[in-house]
Every structure is written in structure tokens, then in C-alpha cells.
mmCIF file of C-alpha atoms in Angstrom:
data_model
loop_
_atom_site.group_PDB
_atom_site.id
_atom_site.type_symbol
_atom_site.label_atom_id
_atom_site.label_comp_id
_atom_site.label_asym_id
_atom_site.label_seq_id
_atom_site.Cartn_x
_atom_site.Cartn_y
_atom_site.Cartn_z
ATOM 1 C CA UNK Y 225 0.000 0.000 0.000
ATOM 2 C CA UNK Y 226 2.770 2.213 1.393
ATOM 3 C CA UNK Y 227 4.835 1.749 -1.912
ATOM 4 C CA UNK Y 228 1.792 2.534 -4.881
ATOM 5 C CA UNK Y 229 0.904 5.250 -2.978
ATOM 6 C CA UNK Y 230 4.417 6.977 -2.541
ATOM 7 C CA UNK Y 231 5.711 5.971 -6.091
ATOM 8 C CA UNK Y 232 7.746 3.214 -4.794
ATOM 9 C CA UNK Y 233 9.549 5.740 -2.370
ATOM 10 C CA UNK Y 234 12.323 3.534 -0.350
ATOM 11 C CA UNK Y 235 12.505 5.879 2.404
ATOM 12 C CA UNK Y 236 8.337 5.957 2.542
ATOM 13 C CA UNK Y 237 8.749 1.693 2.567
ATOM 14 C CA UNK Y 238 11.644 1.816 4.968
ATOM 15 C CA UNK Y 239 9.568 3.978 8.173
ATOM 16 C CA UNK Y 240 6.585 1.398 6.586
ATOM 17 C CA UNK Y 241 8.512 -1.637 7.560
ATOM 18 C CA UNK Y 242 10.370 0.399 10.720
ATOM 19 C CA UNK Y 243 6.285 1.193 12.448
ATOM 20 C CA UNK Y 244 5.586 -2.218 11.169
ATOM 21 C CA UNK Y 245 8.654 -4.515 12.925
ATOM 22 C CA UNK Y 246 8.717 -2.672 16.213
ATOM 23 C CA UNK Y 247 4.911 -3.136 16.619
ATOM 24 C CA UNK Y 248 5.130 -6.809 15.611
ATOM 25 C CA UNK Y 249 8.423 -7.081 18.001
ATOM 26 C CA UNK Y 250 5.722 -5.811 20.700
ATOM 27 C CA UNK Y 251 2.763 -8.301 20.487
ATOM 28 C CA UNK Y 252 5.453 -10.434 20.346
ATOM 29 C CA UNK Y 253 6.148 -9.729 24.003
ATOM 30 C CA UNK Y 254 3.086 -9.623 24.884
ATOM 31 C CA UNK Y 255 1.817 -13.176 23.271
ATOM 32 C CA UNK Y 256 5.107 -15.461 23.519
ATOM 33 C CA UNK Y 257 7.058 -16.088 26.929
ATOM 34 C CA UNK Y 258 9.960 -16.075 24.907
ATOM 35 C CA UNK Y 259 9.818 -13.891 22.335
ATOM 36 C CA UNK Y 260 13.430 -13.267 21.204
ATOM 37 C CA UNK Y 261 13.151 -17.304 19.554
ATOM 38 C CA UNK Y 262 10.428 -15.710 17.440
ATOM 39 C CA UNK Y 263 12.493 -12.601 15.976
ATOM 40 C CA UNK Y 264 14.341 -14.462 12.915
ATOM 41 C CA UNK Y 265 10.727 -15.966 11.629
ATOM 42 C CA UNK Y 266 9.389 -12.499 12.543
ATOM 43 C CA UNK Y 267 11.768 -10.196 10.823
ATOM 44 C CA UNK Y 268 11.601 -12.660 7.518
ATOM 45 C CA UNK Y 269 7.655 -13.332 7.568
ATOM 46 C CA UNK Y 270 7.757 -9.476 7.721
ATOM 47 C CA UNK Y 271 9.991 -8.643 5.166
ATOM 48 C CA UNK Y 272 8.374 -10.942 2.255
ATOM 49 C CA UNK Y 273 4.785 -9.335 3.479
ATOM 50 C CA UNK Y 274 5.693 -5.757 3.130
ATOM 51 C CA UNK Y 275 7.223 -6.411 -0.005
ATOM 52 C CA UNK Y 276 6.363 -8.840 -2.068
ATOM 53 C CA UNK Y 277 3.482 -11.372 -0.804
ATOM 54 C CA UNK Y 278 -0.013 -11.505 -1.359
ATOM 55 C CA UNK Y 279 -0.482 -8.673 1.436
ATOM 56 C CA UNK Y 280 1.386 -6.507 0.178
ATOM 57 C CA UNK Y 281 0.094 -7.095 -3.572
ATOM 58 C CA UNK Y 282 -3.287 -6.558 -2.267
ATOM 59 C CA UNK Y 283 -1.955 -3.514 -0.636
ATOM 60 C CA UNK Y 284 -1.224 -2.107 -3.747
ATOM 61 C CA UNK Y 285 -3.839 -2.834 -5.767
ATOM 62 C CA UNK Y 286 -6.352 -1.140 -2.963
ATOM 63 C CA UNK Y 287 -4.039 1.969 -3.122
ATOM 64 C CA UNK Y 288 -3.793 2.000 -7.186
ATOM 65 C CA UNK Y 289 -7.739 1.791 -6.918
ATOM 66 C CA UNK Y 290 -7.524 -1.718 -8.656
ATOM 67 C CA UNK Y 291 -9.174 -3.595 -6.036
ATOM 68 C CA UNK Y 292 -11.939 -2.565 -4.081
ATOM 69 C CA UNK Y 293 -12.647 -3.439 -0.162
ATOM 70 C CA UNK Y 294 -15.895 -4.987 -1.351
ATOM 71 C CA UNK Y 295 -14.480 -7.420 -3.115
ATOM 72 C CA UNK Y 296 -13.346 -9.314 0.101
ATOM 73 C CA UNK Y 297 -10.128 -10.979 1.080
ATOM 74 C CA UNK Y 298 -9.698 -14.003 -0.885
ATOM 75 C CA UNK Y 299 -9.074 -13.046 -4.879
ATOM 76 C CA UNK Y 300 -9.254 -15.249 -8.028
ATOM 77 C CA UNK Y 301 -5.602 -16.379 -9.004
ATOM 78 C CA UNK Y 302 -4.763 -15.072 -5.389
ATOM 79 C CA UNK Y 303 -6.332 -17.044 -2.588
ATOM 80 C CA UNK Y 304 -6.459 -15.476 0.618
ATOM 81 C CA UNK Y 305 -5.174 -12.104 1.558
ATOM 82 C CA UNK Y 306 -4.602 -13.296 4.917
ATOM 83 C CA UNK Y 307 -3.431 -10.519 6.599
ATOM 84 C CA UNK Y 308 -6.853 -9.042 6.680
ATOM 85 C CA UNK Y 309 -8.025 -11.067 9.104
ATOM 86 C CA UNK Y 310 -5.132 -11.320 10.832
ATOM 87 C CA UNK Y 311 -5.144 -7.089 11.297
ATOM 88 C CA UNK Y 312 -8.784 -7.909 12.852
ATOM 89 C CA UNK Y 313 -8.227 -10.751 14.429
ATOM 90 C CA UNK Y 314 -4.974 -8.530 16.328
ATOM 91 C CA UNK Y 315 -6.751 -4.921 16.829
ATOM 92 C CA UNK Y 316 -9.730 -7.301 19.002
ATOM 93 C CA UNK Y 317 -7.009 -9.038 20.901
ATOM 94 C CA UNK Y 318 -5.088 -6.150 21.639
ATOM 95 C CA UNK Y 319 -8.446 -3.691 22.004
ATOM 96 C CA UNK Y 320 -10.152 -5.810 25.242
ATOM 97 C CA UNK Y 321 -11.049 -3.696 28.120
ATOM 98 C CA UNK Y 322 -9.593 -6.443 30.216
ATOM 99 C CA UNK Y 323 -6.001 -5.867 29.204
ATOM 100 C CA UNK Y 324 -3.986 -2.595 29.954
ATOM 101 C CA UNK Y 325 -0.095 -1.358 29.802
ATOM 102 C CA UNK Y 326 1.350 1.482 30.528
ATOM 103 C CA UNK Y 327 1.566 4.380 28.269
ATOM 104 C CA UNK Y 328 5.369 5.888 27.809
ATOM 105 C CA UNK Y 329 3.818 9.637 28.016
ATOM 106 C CA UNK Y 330 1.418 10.240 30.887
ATOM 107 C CA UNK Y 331 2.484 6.905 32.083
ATOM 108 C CA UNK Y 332 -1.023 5.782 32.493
ATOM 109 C CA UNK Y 333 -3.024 2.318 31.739
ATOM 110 C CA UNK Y 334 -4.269 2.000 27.980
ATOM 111 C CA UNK Y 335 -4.976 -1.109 25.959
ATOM 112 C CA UNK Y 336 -2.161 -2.116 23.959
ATOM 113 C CA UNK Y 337 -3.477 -1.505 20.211
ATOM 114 C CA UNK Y 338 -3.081 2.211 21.721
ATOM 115 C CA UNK Y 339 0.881 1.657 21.145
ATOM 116 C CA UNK Y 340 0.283 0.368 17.901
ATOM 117 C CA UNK Y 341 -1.046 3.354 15.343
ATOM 118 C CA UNK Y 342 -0.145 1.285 11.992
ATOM 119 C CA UNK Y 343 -2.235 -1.572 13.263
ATOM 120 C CA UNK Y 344 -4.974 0.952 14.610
ATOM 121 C CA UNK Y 345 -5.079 2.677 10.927
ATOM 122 C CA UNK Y 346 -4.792 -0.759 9.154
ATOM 123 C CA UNK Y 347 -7.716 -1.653 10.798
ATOM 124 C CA UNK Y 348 -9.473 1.205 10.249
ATOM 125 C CA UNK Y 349 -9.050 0.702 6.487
ATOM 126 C CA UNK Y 350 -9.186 -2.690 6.075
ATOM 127 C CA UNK Y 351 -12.002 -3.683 8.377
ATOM 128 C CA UNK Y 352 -13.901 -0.967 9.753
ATOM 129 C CA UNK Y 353 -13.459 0.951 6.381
ATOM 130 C CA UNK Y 354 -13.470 4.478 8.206
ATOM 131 C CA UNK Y 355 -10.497 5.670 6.381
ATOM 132 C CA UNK Y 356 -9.210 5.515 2.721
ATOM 133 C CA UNK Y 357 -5.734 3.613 1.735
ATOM 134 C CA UNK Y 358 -4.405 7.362 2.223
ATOM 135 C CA UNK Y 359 -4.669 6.996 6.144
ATOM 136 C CA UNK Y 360 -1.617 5.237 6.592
ATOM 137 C CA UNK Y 361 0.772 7.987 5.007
ATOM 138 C CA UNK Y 362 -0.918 10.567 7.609
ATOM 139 C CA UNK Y 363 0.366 8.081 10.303
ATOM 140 C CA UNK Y 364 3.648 7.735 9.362
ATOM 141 C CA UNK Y 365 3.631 11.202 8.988
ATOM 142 C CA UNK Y 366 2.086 11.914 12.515
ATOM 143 C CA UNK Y 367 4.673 13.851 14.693
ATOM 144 C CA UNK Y 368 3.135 12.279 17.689
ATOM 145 C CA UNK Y 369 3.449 8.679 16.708
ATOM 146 C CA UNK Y 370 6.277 7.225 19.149
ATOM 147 C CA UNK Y 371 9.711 6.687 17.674
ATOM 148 C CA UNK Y 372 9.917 2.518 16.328
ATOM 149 C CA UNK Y 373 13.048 1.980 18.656
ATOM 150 C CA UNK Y 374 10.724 3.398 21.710
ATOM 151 C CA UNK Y 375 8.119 0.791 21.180
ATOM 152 C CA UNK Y 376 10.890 -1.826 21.014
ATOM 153 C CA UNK Y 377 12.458 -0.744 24.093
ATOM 154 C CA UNK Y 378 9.168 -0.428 26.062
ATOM 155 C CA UNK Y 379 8.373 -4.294 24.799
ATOM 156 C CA UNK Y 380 11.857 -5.756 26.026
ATOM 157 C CA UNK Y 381 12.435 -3.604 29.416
ATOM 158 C CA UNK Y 382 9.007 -4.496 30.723
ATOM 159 C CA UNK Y 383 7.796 -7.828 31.989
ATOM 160 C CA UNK Y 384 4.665 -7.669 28.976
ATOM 161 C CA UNK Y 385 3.940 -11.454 28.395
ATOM 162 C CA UNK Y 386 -0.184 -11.686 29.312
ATOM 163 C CA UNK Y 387 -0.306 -15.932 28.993
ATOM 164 C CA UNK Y 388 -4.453 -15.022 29.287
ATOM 165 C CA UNK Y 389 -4.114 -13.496 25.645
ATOM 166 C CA UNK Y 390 -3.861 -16.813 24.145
ATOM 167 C CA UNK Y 391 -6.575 -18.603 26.320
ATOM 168 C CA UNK Y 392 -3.469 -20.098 28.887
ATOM 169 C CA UNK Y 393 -3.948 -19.608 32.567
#
């Protein structure tokens, strides 16, 4: 999405995949006990998603105009688009009123999806359709959004793992 609408811009696809790793290296920390054994699958499942999978195909052809959100998220000659359900099924898990950490300015209790704006405006694209494939330039262009490296450090200084996330006790 990031690349069709920014005319393939590296440095655009770069803060892209920058928002985009340190968010994933936080559910991480939240979800998995051990999270550093997940970073090598991580990084790589990233990397080919951003770039060059079906997501990020279907990414483009939504910014380009060539695909419509009506048409759903499994495409002729495609299959499944599967990170469309995965953005929902993510933005639920990390929205519940149930769960909180703590924000790095104000230092008060939010849900976690708060401390992840590319998720929040994927979401609000691809599922809740509030905002056009334009939204997520405006949030990587939001002064306010926290520095990649910040959310990283917040996920691996703070005991985050929440077992209950995945259903264990």
C-alpha cells in the first residue's frame, strides 16, 4: 500500500517496515514467553509481506484503486489475503477492556493496540473501512506517533507477556 501510494519511495517503505517490525516485536512480548526465539521468523515473515506477498500485492492494488474493499479478502488467481483477518483478528485481541499497559507519556493504563497506530489505521481501512488507503501515510507522517526503537524498548524492558491473551492460565 505504502509503496503505490508513494511511487515506490524507499525511504516511505523503509519507516513502513520500521512502524511495522517494532509493533510486531511488541505483540510479540506480549503473546510469547519467549519472544526473542520468534524474531528471525518475525523479521523474515515481515519482510516478504511488506514487499512482495499476497499482502502486500493486495496492498497495492487497494491503493492504485484496482481492487476494491468490497471485493473481500480471498481473490481469483490469489487465494487469501490473509493478513486481513489477521489485522482484525490482532486490533480485538489487543483492544479488550480487560487488558492494559502502561503508556510511555502520561504513564497511564491504555490497551495495547493504543501503542500500535499502523495496526490501529490498518484496521481502520481494512475492516472498519473508516479511512481511505491514504490513512496510513498521515500516520507515518504523525509527529506524535512514538519513535519505532521506543516501542521496542518499552516491549523488552518491561515484563509484557499476558499468557491469558492466548486462552493459557
Amino acid at each position: 500500500m505504502v509503496a503505490a501510494l508513494t511511487n515506490e519511495s524507499a525511504t516511505s517503505k523503509s519507516v513502513y517496515f520500521a512502524h511495522c517490525t517494532s509493533e510486531m516485536i511488541f505483540i510479540t512480548h506480549l503473546l510469547a514467553e519467549e519472544p526473542e526465539k520468534l524474531a528471525g521468523p518475525l523479521l523474515a515473515d515481515t519482510y516478504v509481506t511488506l514487499l512482495k506477498g499476497r499482502n502486500a500485492w493486495y496492498g497495492q492494488m487497494l491503493a492504485k484503486g484496482e481492487l476494491s474493499r468490497d471485493m473481500g479478502d480471498s481473490i481469483s488467481g490469489k487465494g487469501m489475503i490473509q493478513g486481513v483477518s489477521a489485522v482484525g483478528a490482532f486490533y480485538e485481541l489487543l483492544s479488550q477492556s480487560s487488558l492494559s499497559v502502561l503508556h510511555p507519556e502520561g504513564n497511564k493504563p491504555v490497551a495495547p493496540v493504543e501503542l500500535c497506530p499502523i495496526l490501529k489505521t490498518l484496521y481502520k481501512i481494512l475492516i472498519s473501512r473508516e479511512k481511505s488507503s491514504q490513512a496510513i501515510l498521515q500516520a507515518l507522517r504523525d509527529e506524535t506517533l512514538n519513535d519505532p526503537r521506543d516501542r521496542i524498548e518499552i516491549a523488552q524492558s518491561h515484563a509484557f507477556y499476558r499468557p491469558s491473551l492466548l486462552g493459557q492460565p
